Coordinates of C-alpha atoms in Angstrom, one line a residue:
X1 CA -49.5 43.9 59.8
X2 CA -46.4 42.5 61.4
X3 CA -47.3 39.0 60.4
X4 CA -47.9 40.1 56.8
X5 CA -44.5 41.9 56.8
X6 CA -42.8 38.8 58.3
X7 CA -44.5 36.6 55.8
X8 CA -43.3 38.9 52.9
X9 CA -39.7 38.9 54.2
X10 CA -39.9 35.1 54.6
X11 CA -41.2 34.7 51.1
X12 CA -38.5 37.0 49.7
X13 CA -35.8 34.9 51.5
X14 CA -37.4 31.7 50.1
X15 CA -37.3 33.1 46.6
X16 CA -33.7 34.2 47.0
X17 CA -32.6 30.8 48.2
X18 CA -34.4 29.1 45.3
X19 CA -32.8 31.5 42.8
X20 CA -29.4 30.8 44.4
X21 CA -30.0 27.1 44.2
X22 CA -31.0 27.3 40.5
X23 CA -28.0 29.4 39.7
X24 CA -25.7 26.9 41.4
X25 CA -27.3 24.1 39.3
X26 CA -26.8 26.1 36.1
X27 CA -23.1 26.7 37.0
X28 CA -22.5 23.0 37.7
X29 CA -24.3 22.0 34.5
X30 CA -22.2 24.5 32.5
X31 CA -19.0 23.1 34.0
X32 CA -20.0 19.6 33.2
X33 CA -21.1 20.5 29.7
X34 CA -17.9 22.5 29.1
X35 CA -15.8 19.6 30.4
X36 CA -17.5 17.2 28.1
X37 CA -16.9 19.5 25.1
X38 CA -13.2 19.6 25.9
X39 CA -12.9 15.8 26.0
X40 CA -14.7 15.0 22.7
X41 CA -12.2 13.8 20.1
X42 CA -12.5 15.7 16.8
X43 CA -13.6 13.8 13.8
X44 CA -10.7 13.4 11.4
X45 CA -11.5 14.8 7.9
X46 CA -12.1 12.5 5.0
X47 CA -9.9 13.5 2.1
X48 CA -11.6 13.0 -1.2
X49 CA -9.4 13.3 -4.3
X50 CA -10.6 16.1 -6.4
X51 CA -13.5 16.9 -4.0
X52 CA -11.9 18.6 -1.0
X53 CA -14.4 20.6 0.9
X54 CA -17.4 18.7 -0.3
X55 CA -19.6 16.6 1.8
X56 CA -18.3 13.0 1.7
X57 CA -20.5 10.3 0.1
X58 CA -21.9 7.5 2.2
X59 CA -19.4 5.0 0.8
X60 CA -16.5 7.1 1.9
X61 CA -18.0 7.6 5.3
X62 CA -18.6 3.9 5.6
X63 CA -14.9 3.1 4.7
X64 CA -13.8 5.6 7.3
X65 CA -16.0 3.9 9.9
X66 CA -14.5 0.5 9.0
X67 CA -11.0 1.8 9.4
X68 CA -11.8 3.4 12.8
X69 CA -13.6 0.3 14.1
X70 CA -10.6 -1.8 13.2
X71 CA -8.0 0.6 14.5
X72 CA -6.5 1.1 11.0
X73 CA -4.4 4.1 10.1
X74 CA -3.6 4.9 6.5
X75 CA -5.2 5.7 3.2
X76 CA -7.7 3.8 1.1
X77 CA -8.4 4.6 -2.5
X78 CA -12.0 3.7 -3.3
X79 CA -12.6 3.2 -7.0
X80 CA -16.2 3.2 -8.1
X81 CA -17.4 3.5 -11.7
X82 CA -13.9 4.6 -12.7
X83 CA -13.7 7.4 -10.1
X84 CA -11.2 7.4 -7.3
X85 CA -11.9 8.7 -3.8
X86 CA -9.2 8.7 -1.1
X87 CA -10.3 8.1 2.5
X88 CA -7.7 8.6 5.3
X89 CA -7.6 7.8 9.0
X90 CA -5.2 8.3 11.8
X91 CA -1.6 9.6 12.0
X92 CA 1.2 9.2 9.5
X93 CA 3.7 10.3 12.1
X94 CA 2.6 10.7 15.7
X95 CA 5.8 12.3 16.9
X96 CA 5.7 15.0 14.2
X97 CA 1.9 15.3 14.4
X98 CA 1.5 14.6 10.7
X99 CA -1.9 13.1 9.8
X100 CA -2.6 10.7 7.0
X101 CA -4.9 13.4 5.5
X102 CA -1.8 15.4 4.6
X103 CA -1.2 15.5 0.8
X104 CA 2.6 15.0 1.5
X105 CA 2.3 11.5 2.9
X106 CA 3.4 8.4 1.0
X107 CA 3.5 4.7 1.9
X108 CA 5.6 1.6 1.0
X109 CA 3.7 -0.6 -1.5
X110 CA 5.8 -3.7 -0.9
X111 CA 5.2 -6.5 -3.3
X112 CA 2.6 -4.6 -5.3
X113 CA 5.7 -3.2 -7.0
X114 CA 6.3 -6.5 -8.7
X115 CA 3.6 -5.8 -11.2
X116 CA 5.5 -2.7 -12.2
X117 CA 8.8 -4.6 -12.5
X118 CA 7.0 -7.1 -14.7
X119 CA 5.7 -4.4 -17.0
X120 CA 9.2 -2.9 -17.3
X121 CA 10.6 -6.3 -18.3
X122 CA 7.8 -6.5 -21.0
X123 CA 8.8 -3.1 -22.2
X124 CA 12.5 -4.0 -22.6
X125 CA 11.4 -7.3 -24.3
X126 CA 9.4 -5.2 -26.8
X127 CA 12.3 -2.9 -27.5
X128 CA 14.7 -5.7 -28.1
X129 CA 12.4 -7.6 -30.4
X130 CA 13.7 -8.2 -33.9
X131 CA 17.3 -7.4 -32.9
X132 CA 20.2 -9.7 -32.1
X133 CA 19.5 -8.9 -28.4
X134 CA 15.9 -10.2 -28.5
X135 CA 14.7 -12.3 -25.6
X136 CA 11.3 -13.8 -24.5
X137 CA 9.6 -15.4 -21.6
X138 CA 11.3 -18.7 -22.7
X139 CA 14.9 -17.3 -22.6
X140 CA 17.1 -19.0 -20.0
X141 CA 18.5 -16.6 -17.4
X142 CA 22.0 -18.1 -17.9
X143 CA 22.2 -15.4 -20.5
X144 CA 22.6 -12.8 -17.7
X145 CA 23.6 -15.0 -14.8
X146 CA 25.9 -17.8 -16.3
X147 CA 27.2 -19.0 -12.9
X148 CA 23.9 -19.0 -11.0
X149 CA 22.6 -22.4 -9.8
X150 CA 20.0 -23.8 -12.2
X151 CA 20.3 -20.7 -14.4
X152 CA 20.4 -22.9 -17.5
X153 CA 17.0 -24.4 -16.6
X154 CA 15.2 -21.3 -15.3
X155 CA 13.5 -18.9 -17.7
X156 CA 12.4 -15.3 -17.6
X157 CA 8.9 -16.6 -17.4
X158 CA 9.8 -18.6 -14.3
X159 CA 11.0 -15.5 -12.5
X160 CA 7.8 -13.6 -13.4
X161 CA 5.7 -16.4 -12.0
X162 CA 7.7 -17.5 -8.9
X163 CA 8.3 -20.9 -10.5
X164 CA 12.1 -20.7 -10.6
X165 CA 12.4 -22.8 -7.4
X166 CA 14.6 -20.0 -5.9
X167 CA 13.9 -18.7 -2.4
X168 CA 16.0 -16.9 0.3
X169 CA 13.9 -16.5 3.4
X170 CA 16.3 -13.9 4.9
X171 CA 16.2 -11.5 1.9
X172 CA 14.3 -8.8 3.8
X173 CA 16.2 -9.0 7.0
X174 CA 18.1 -5.8 7.8
X175 CA 21.8 -6.0 6.8
X176 CA 22.6 -2.4 7.8
X177 CA 24.3 -1.4 4.6
X178 CA 23.2 0.2 1.3
X179 CA 23.4 -1.7 -2.0
X180 CA 23.5 -0.8 -5.6
X181 CA 21.1 -2.8 -7.9
X182 CA 23.8 -5.2 -8.9
X183 CA 25.1 -5.4 -5.4
X184 CA 21.7 -6.6 -4.2
X185 CA 21.7 -9.1 -7.1
X186 CA 25.2 -10.3 -6.2
X187 CA 24.1 -10.9 -2.6
X188 CA 21.0 -12.8 -3.8
X189 CA 23.0 -15.0 -6.1
X190 CA 25.5 -15.9 -3.4
X191 CA 22.7 -17.0 -1.1
X192 CA 21.0 -19.0 -3.8
X193 CA 24.3 -20.7 -4.7
X194 CA 25.1 -21.6 -1.1
X195 CA 21.7 -22.9 0.0
X196 CA 19.4 -25.7 -1.1
X197 CA 16.9 -24.7 -3.7
X198 CA 13.9 -26.5 -5.3
X199 CA 14.1 -27.7 -8.9
X200 CA 13.4 -25.3 -11.7
X201 CA 9.7 -25.1 -12.3
X202 CA 8.7 -25.4 -8.7
X203 CA 6.4 -22.7 -7.3
X204 CA 7.6 -20.8 -4.3
X205 CA 6.9 -17.1 -3.7
X206 CA 10.1 -15.1 -3.1
X207 CA 11.4 -11.6 -3.6
X208 CA 14.6 -13.0 -5.2
X209 CA 12.8 -13.6 -8.5
X210 CA 12.1 -10.0 -9.0
X211 CA 15.5 -8.8 -7.7
X212 CA 17.0 -11.0 -10.5
X213 CA 14.5 -9.4 -12.9
X214 CA 15.7 -5.9 -11.8
X215 CA 19.2 -7.1 -12.6
X216 CA 18.2 -8.1 -16.1
X217 CA 16.6 -4.7 -16.7
X218 CA 19.9 -3.1 -15.6
X219 CA 22.0 -5.4 -17.7
X220 CA 19.8 -4.9 -20.8
X221 CA 19.5 -1.2 -20.6
X222 CA 22.7 -0.1 -19.0
X223 CA 20.7 2.0 -16.6
X224 CA 19.7 1.5 -12.9
X225 CA 16.3 0.1 -12.0
X226 CA 15.4 3.5 -10.5
X227 CA 16.3 5.4 -13.7
X228 CA 14.3 2.9 -15.7
X229 CA 11.4 3.3 -13.4
X230 CA 11.4 7.1 -13.7
X231 CA 11.8 7.1 -17.5
X232 CA 9.4 4.2 -18.2
X233 CA 6.7 4.7 -15.6
X234 CA 6.8 7.9 -13.5
X235 CA 7.4 10.4 -16.3
X236 CA 4.8 9.0 -18.8
X237 CA 2.1 8.9 -16.2
X238 CA 3.1 12.2 -14.5
X239 CA 3.4 10.6 -11.1
X240 CA 4.0 13.1 -8.3
X241 CA 4.1 10.9 -5.2
X242 CA 5.8 7.7 -6.3
X243 CA 9.5 7.3 -5.8
X244 CA 12.2 4.7 -5.1
X245 CA 12.5 4.9 -1.3
X246 CA 16.1 6.2 -1.3
X247 CA 15.1 9.0 -3.7
X248 CA 12.2 10.3 -1.7
X249 CA 12.3 14.2 -1.7
X250 CA 12.2 16.1 1.6
X251 CA 8.8 17.7 0.6
X252 CA 7.2 14.3 1.0
X253 CA 6.8 12.3 4.2
X254 CA 7.0 8.5 4.5
X255 CA 4.4 7.3 6.9
X256 CA 5.8 5.6 10.0
X257 CA 4.4 2.1 10.6
X258 CA 2.7 1.3 14.0
X259 CA 1.1 -1.6 15.8
X260 CA -2.2 -1.3 17.5
X261 CA -1.9 -3.1 20.8
X262 CA -5.3 -3.1 22.4
X263 CA -6.2 -0.6 23.8
X264 CA -3.1 1.5 22.8
X265 CA -2.7 3.2 19.5
X266 CA 0.6 3.9 17.7
X267 CA 2.9 1.3 19.4
X268 CA 6.2 -0.2 18.2
X269 CA 6.9 2.6 15.7
X270 CA 9.2 1.6 12.8
X271 CA 9.9 3.2 9.5
X272 CA 11.0 1.7 6.2
X273 CA 14.8 2.3 6.3
X274 CA 16.7 3.2 3.2
X275 CA 19.3 0.5 3.6
X276 CA 16.7 -2.3 3.7
X277 CA 14.9 -0.8 0.7
X278 CA 18.2 -1.1 -1.3
X279 CA 18.2 -4.8 -0.7
X280 CA 14.9 -5.2 -2.7
X281 CA 15.3 -3.5 -6.1
X282 CA 12.2 -4.4 -8.2
X283 CA 10.6 -6.3 -5.4
X284 CA 9.7 -3.7 -2.7
X285 CA 11.6 -0.5 -2.8
X286 CA 8.8 1.8 -4.0
X287 CA 6.6 4.3 -2.1
X288 CA 3.4 5.7 -3.4
X289 CA -0.2 6.8 -2.8
X290 CA -3.5 5.3 -3.8
X291 CA -4.0 8.0 -6.4
X292 CA -0.7 7.4 -8.1
X293 CA -1.0 3.7 -7.9
X294 CA -4.3 3.8 -9.6
X295 CA -2.7 5.8 -12.4
X296 CA -0.2 3.0 -12.8
X297 CA -3.0 0.4 -13.0
X298 CA -4.7 2.3 -15.8
X299 CA -1.4 2.7 -17.6
X300 CA -0.7 -1.0 -17.6
X301 CA -3.5 -1.6 -20.1
X302 CA -4.2 1.7 -21.9
X303 CA -1.0 1.9 -23.9
X304 CA 0.8 4.3 -21.7
X305 CA 3.0 1.5 -20.2
X306 CA 1.7 -1.6 -21.9
X307 CA -0.9 -2.4 -24.5
X308 CA -3.8 -4.5 -23.5
X309 CA -2.3 -7.4 -25.4
X310 CA 1.1 -7.1 -23.6
X311 CA -0.6 -7.0 -20.2
X312 CA -2.6 -10.1 -21.1
X313 CA 0.7 -11.8 -22.1
X314 CA 2.4 -10.8 -18.9
X315 CA -0.5 -12.2 -16.8
X316 CA -0.8 -15.4 -18.8
X317 CA 2.8 -16.6 -19.0
X318 CA 3.4 -20.3 -19.9
X319 CA 5.4 -20.9 -16.7
X320 CA 2.6 -20.0 -14.3
X321 CA 1.4 -22.7 -12.0
X322 CA -1.0 -20.7 -9.9
X323 CA -3.3 -17.6 -10.5
X324 CA -0.1 -15.5 -10.2
X325 CA 1.7 -14.1 -13.2
X326 CA 3.7 -11.0 -13.8
X327 CA 3.2 -9.6 -10.3
X328 CA -0.5 -9.9 -10.0
X329 CA -3.2 -12.6 -9.2
X330 CA -6.1 -13.0 -11.6
X331 CA -9.1 -14.3 -9.6
X332 CA -12.8 -15.0 -10.0
X333 CA -12.4 -16.3 -13.5
X334 CA -10.0 -13.5 -14.3
X335 CA -12.5 -10.7 -13.5
X336 CA -10.4 -9.5 -10.6
X337 CA -6.8 -8.3 -10.3
X338 CA -5.3 -8.7 -6.9
X339 CA -1.9 -8.0 -5.2
X340 CA -0.8 -7.7 -1.6
X341 CA 2.4 -6.4 -0.1
X342 CA 4.1 -6.1 3.3
X343 CA 7.6 -5.8 4.7
X344 CA 9.4 -8.0 7.2
X345 CA 9.4 -6.7 10.8
X346 CA 7.2 -3.7 9.9
X347 CA 3.5 -3.0 10.3
X348 CA 2.7 -1.7 6.8
X349 CA 0.0 -3.4 4.7
X350 CA -0.6 -2.7 1.0
X351 CA -3.5 -4.3 -0.8
X352 CA -5.0 -3.8 -4.2
X353 CA -8.1 -5.5 -5.6
X354 CA -9.7 -4.1 -8.8
X355 CA -12.0 -5.3 -11.5
X356 CA -10.4 -6.3 -14.7
X357 CA -11.6 -3.0 -16.3
X358 CA -10.1 -1.0 -13.4
X359 CA -13.4 0.7 -12.8
X360 CA -14.2 -0.7 -9.3
X361 CA -12.2 -1.8 -6.3
X362 CA -9.8 -0.5 -3.6
X363 CA -6.1 0.4 -3.2
X364 CA -5.3 0.2 0.5
X365 CA -2.1 1.5 2.0
X366 CA -2.0 1.0 5.8
X367 CA 0.5 2.2 8.3
X368 CA -1.1 1.0 11.6
X369 CA -2.8 -2.4 12.1
X370 CA -2.9 -5.4 14.4
X371 CA -4.3 -7.8 11.8
X372 CA -2.7 -10.6 9.8
X373 CA -2.9 -10.5 6.0
X374 CA -6.0 -12.6 5.9
X375 CA -7.8 -10.5 8.5
X376 CA -6.8 -7.3 6.7
X377 CA -8.3 -8.7 3.5
X378 CA -11.5 -9.6 5.3
X379 CA -11.8 -6.0 6.5
X380 CA -11.2 -4.7 2.9
X381 CA -13.9 -7.1 1.7
X382 CA -16.5 -5.3 3.8
X383 CA -15.8 -2.2 1.8
X384 CA -15.5 -4.0 -1.5
X385 CA -19.0 -5.5 -1.0
X386 CA -20.4 -1.9 -0.7
X387 CA -18.6 -0.8 -3.9
X388 CA -20.1 -3.6 -6.0
X389 CA -21.9 -6.6 -4.5
X390 CA -21.1 -10.2 -5.6
X391 CA -18.0 -9.1 -7.5
X392 CA -14.9 -9.3 -5.5
X393 CA -12.7 -12.0 -3.9
X394 CA -12.6 -12.5 -0.2
X395 CA -8.9 -13.4 -0.4

């Protein structure tokens, strides 16, 4: 009897110890699980133009994975069968906690602006036709810049194709002052006149060509480059997120540029300063989004900005010596339109590659990267191959 009682007591103690041990394990597991939950990084949402709240398609998800794998922050407009989807990743402003998925974020487009400047020149050319102020791609720029070196040999077409021979390597260096359009032109002229330049007809890519074109637009219309842009481009296309940098409204936020320095994100922060932007009228002083820039691409050929014939003329100028003409490269037997832009000392990267019918391609606006231009294009090519195989250019 006593033995059975002692055995029963012993058995109860054993069960109690086992239950206590199991409870302890459960608590530890719960703590570990909870801790793991707290350290999981949230997946940033993919913003799909016109499709917010819907499940992203596999192409958008793939583009997001490519951005994350390569430590890119920014926005990529994916164009497939004429439909644009915007994919974002990372932060536009780490300090202010503004993500690139915000609808208020815009990005510098750098040299991708040159195509827009070229179109504005073509518009002015059209308006002046059949008047005593008519000019063409063959008109010498001495008409506007009589004292500029080689101006009696350089044509409008030379400026539009970077075959003027002009170059000023320091044009994007910060000068810590703001310029008017003609002030920026005057600085450019003084540098050209006081430095060695290649003969007219020589190809050398330089912002100064399009700064001089911005000056021609100003001289021919009597209005600033910015006013011409708003009247000729922004208003007809109903652009809501494209502005001259110095005119950017407070409701919009310019993405800060960052460098990814392995393994650290968001290093070496630097923004596109207004004074520097005023140095580059017509050549790199616009900010935009993939959606707005796609509207511009469509407008360049559908009659809203230029007719198809005018766009063809702009991209096939007689002065061209490369695949570049009027602000854009025509590649792969002219089936592809391509442009790239960046800014000196900053980490932005802007890249556009679209099929000639504007129905497939990408518009990439990046504000964090570690890659060179060629490496960034190789990353973009991974996405382009998914959009339409055996179609796009690697570079």
